[in-house]
Short mmCIF file of C-alpha atoms in Angstrom, two decimals:
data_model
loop_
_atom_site.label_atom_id
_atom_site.label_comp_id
_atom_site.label_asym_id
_atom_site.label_seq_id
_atom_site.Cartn_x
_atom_site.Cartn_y
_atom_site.Cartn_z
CA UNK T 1 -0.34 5.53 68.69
CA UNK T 2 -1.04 2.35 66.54
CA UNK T 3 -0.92 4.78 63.41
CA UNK T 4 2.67 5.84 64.54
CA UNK T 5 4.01 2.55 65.50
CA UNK T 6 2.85 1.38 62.33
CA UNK T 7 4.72 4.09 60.29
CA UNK T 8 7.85 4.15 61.99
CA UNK T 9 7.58 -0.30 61.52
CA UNK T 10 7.24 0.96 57.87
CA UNK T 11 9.32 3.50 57.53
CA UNK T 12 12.41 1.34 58.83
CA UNK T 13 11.62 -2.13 58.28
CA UNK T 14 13.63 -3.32 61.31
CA UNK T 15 13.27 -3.72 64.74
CA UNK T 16 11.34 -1.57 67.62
CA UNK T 17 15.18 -0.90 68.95
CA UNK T 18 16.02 0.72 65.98
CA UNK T 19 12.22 2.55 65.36
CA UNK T 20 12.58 3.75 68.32
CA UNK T 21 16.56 4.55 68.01
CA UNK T 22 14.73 7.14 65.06
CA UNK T 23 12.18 8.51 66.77
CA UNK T 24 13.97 9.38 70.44
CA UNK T 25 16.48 11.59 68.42
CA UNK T 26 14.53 13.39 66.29
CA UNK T 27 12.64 14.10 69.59
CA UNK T 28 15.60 15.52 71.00
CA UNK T 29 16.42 17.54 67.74
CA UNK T 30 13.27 18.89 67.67
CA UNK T 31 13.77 20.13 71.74
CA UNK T 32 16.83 21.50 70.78
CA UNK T 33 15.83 23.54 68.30
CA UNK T 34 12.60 24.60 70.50
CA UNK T 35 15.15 25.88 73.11
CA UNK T 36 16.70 28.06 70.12
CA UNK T 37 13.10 29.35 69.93
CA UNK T 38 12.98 30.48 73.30
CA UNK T 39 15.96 32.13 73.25
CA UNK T 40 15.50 34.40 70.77
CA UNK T 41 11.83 34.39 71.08
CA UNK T 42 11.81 35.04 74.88
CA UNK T 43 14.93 37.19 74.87
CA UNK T 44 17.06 34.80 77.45
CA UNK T 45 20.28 35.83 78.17
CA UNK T 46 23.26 33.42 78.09
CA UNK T 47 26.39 32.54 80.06
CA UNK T 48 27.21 30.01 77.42
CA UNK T 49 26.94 29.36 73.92
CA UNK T 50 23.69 29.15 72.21
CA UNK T 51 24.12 25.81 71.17
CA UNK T 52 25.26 24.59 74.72
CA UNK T 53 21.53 26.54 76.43
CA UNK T 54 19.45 24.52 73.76
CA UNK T 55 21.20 21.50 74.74
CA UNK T 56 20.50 22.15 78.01
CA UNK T 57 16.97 22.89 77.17
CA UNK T 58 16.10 20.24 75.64
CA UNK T 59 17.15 17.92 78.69
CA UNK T 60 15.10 19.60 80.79
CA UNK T 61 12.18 19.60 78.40
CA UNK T 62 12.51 15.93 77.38
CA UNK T 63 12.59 15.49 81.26
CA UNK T 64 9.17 17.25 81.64
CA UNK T 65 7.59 15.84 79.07
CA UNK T 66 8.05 11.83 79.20
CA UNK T 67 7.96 9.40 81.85
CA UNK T 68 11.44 7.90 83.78
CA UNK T 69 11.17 4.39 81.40
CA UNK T 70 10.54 7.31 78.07
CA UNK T 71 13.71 8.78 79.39
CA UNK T 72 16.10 5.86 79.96
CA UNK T 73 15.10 5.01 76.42
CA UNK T 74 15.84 8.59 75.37
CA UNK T 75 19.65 8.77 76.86
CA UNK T 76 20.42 5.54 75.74
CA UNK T 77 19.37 6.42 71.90
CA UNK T 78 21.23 9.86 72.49
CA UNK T 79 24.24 8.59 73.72
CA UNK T 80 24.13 5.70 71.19
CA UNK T 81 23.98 8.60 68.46
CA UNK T 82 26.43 10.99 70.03
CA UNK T 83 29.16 8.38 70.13
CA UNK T 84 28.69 7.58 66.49
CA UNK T 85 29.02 10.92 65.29
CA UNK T 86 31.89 11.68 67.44
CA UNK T 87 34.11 9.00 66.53
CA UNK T 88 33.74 10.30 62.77
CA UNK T 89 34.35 14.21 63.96
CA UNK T 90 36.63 16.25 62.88
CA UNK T 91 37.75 18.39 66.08
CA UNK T 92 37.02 22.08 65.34
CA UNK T 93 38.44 24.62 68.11
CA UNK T 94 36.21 27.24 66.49
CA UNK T 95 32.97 25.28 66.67
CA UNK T 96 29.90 26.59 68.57
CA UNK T 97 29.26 22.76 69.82
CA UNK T 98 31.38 21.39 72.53
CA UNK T 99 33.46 18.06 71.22
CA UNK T 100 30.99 15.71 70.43
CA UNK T 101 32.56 12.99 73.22
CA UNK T 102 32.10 15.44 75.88
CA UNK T 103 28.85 17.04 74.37
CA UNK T 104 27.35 13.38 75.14
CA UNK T 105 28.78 13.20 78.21
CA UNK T 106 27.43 16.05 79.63
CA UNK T 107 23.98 14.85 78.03
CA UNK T 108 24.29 11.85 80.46
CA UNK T 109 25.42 14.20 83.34
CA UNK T 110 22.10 16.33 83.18
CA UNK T 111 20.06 13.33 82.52
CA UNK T 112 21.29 11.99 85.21
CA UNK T 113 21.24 14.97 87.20
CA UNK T 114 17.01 15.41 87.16
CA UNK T 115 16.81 11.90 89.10
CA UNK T 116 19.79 11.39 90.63
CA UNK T 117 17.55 8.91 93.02
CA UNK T 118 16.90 6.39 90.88
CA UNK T 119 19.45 7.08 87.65
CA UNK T 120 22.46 6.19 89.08
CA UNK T 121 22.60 2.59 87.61
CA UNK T 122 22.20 3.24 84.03
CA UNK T 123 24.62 6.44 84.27
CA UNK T 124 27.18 4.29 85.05
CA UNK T 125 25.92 1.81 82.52
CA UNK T 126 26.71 4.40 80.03
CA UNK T 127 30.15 5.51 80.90
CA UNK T 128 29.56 8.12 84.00
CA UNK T 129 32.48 7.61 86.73
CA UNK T 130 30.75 8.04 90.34
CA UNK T 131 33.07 10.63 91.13
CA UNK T 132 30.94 12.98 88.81
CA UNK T 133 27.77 12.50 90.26
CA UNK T 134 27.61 15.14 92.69
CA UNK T 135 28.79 17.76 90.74
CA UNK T 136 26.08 16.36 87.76
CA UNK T 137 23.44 16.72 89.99
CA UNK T 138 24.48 20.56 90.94
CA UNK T 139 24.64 21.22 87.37
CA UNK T 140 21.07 20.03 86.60
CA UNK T 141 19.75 22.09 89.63
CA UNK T 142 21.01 24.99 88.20
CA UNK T 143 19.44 23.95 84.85
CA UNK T 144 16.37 23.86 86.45
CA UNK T 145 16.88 26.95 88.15
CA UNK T 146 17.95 29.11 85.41
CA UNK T 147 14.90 28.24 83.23
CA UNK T 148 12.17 27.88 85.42
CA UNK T 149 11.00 31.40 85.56
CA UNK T 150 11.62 31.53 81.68
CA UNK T 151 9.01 28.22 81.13
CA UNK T 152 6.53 29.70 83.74
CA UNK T 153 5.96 33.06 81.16
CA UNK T 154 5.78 31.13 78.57
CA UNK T 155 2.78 28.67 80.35
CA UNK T 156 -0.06 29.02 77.66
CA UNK T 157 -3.40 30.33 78.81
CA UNK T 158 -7.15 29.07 77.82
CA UNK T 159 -6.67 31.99 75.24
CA UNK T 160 -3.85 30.53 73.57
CA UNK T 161 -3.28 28.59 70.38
CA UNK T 162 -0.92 26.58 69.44
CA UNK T 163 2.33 28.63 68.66
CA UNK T 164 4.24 25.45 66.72
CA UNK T 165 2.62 25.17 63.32
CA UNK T 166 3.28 21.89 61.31
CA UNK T 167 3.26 23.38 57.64
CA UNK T 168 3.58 20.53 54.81
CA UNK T 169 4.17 16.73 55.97
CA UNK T 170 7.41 13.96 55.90
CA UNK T 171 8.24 11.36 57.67
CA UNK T 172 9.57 13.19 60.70
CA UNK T 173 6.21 15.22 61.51
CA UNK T 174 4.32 12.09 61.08
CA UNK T 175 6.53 10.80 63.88
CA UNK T 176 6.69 13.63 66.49
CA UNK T 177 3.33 14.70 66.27
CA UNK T 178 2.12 13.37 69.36
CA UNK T 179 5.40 15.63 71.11
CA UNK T 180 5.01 18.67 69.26
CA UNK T 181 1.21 18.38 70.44
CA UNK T 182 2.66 18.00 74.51
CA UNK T 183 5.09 21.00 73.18
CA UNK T 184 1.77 23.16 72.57
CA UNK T 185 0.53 22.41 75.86
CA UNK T 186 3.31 23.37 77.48
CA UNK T 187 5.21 25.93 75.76
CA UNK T 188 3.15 29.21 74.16
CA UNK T 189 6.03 30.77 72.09
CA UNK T 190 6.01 34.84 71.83
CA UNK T 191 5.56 34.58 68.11
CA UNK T 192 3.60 31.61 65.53
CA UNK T 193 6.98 29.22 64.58
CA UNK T 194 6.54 27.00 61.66
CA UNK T 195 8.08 23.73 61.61
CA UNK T 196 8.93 21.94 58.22
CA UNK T 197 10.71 19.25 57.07
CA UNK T 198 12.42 20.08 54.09
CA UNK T 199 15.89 18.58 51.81
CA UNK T 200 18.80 20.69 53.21
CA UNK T 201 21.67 19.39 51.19
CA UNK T 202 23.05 18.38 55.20
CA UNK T 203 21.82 16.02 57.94
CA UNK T 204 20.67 18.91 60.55
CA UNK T 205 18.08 20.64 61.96
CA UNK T 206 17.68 24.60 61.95
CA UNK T 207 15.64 27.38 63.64
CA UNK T 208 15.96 30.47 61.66
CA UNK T 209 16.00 33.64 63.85
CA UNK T 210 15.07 36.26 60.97
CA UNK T 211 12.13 34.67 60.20
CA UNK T 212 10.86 32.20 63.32
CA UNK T 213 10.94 29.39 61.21
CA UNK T 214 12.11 25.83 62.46
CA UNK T 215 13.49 22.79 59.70
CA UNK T 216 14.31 19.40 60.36
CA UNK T 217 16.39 18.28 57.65
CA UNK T 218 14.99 15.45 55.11
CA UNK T 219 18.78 14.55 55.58
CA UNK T 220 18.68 13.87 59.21
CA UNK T 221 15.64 11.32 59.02
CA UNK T 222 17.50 9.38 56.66
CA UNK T 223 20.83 9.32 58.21
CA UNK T 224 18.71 8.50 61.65
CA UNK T 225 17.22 5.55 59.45
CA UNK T 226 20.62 3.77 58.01
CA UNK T 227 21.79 4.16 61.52
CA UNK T 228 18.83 2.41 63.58
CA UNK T 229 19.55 0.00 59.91
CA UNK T 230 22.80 -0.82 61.02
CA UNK T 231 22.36 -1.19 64.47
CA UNK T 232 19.93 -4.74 63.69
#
């Protein structure tokens, strides 16, 4: 943990707030694009878009994975990020994502949603009306519901080794080692995924169904970095 803190100090030269701003959303890109894994790895059918499931996914994931203070961090970095990028959109009817104003709103609606006990304050912190809450909380059950049998097949065994292969380095894997090490534990994909971090010409991430390969863009870290920059 020292070795990370140290890196991501290094890497951004600015405050914890902003390291962390960094690493929380390339945690959530890289649960995102593990949901587009499972999908086409684990055959799951869809009432939605893809990109809406693996949104979904990675909620519910992120949720498993780190403790309620790790997750108020996470939504607030999200929804910091989401706001950003939607006030520079360009509204595409044709687009697989939702709007990006309502794709962060219904990020804060399933956060929400898993711990609707003791969430409530900071929802409405970030912009949830009360009227919503009810419904938000319905929609994460049935989040839950829907991939809980698909999470319990894919449980790894004693016999199983990690399915997520870091190939190469960058920044990036540096930084989400210590997830994609909780991902192993949790999650034994169908088929060995390679994850990379590689220039794109874009700031994205991609899993690649032909070929079970996943790619966090060199591009993203950077744009993730002169954000968390401007935010000091």
């Amino acid at each position: 943990m020292l070795r990370l803190a140290t890196l991501l100090i290094a890497c951004l030269a600015a405050s914890p707030a902003a390291a962390e701003f960094v690493l929380n959303n390339l945690r959530m890109t890289l649960y995102h694009e593990m949901g587009h894994a499972v999908i086409d790895q684990a055959d799951v059918p869809l009432m939605s878009t893809e990109e809406t499931a693996a949104d979904g996914f990675a909620l519910l994931l992120a949720d498993r994975l780190h403790s309620d203070a790790e997750m108020d961090r996470i939504i607030r970095d999200v929804t910091l990020l989401g706001r950003d990028e939607a006030a520079a959109e360009i509204f595409d009817p044709w687009a697989e994502y939702m709007p990006g104003a309502q794709r962060t709103a219904r990020a804060i609606c399933l956060w929400y949603g898993l711990a609707p006990a003791h969430r409530g304050d900071l929802a409405r912190a970030l912009g949830m009306p009360p009227f919503v809450a009810r419904t938000c909380a319905a929609s994460a059950r049935s989040l839950r519901r829907a991939w809980a049998p698909v999470l319990e097949r894919l449980k790894p065994s004693e016999a199983d080794s990690a399915t997520l292969r870091v190939r190469g380095a960058g920044k990036a894997l540096h930084l989400l080692a210590p997830d994609i090490d909780r991902l192993n534990r949790m999650i034994a994909l169908p088929r060995r995924t390679p994850l990379t971090v590689e220039a794109c010409g874009e700031d994205n991430a991609f899993y690649y169904h032909y070929d079970d390969r996943m790619v966090i863009c060199d591009e993203m870290v950077d744009a993730l970095m002169r954000g968390a920059r401007a935010r000091r």
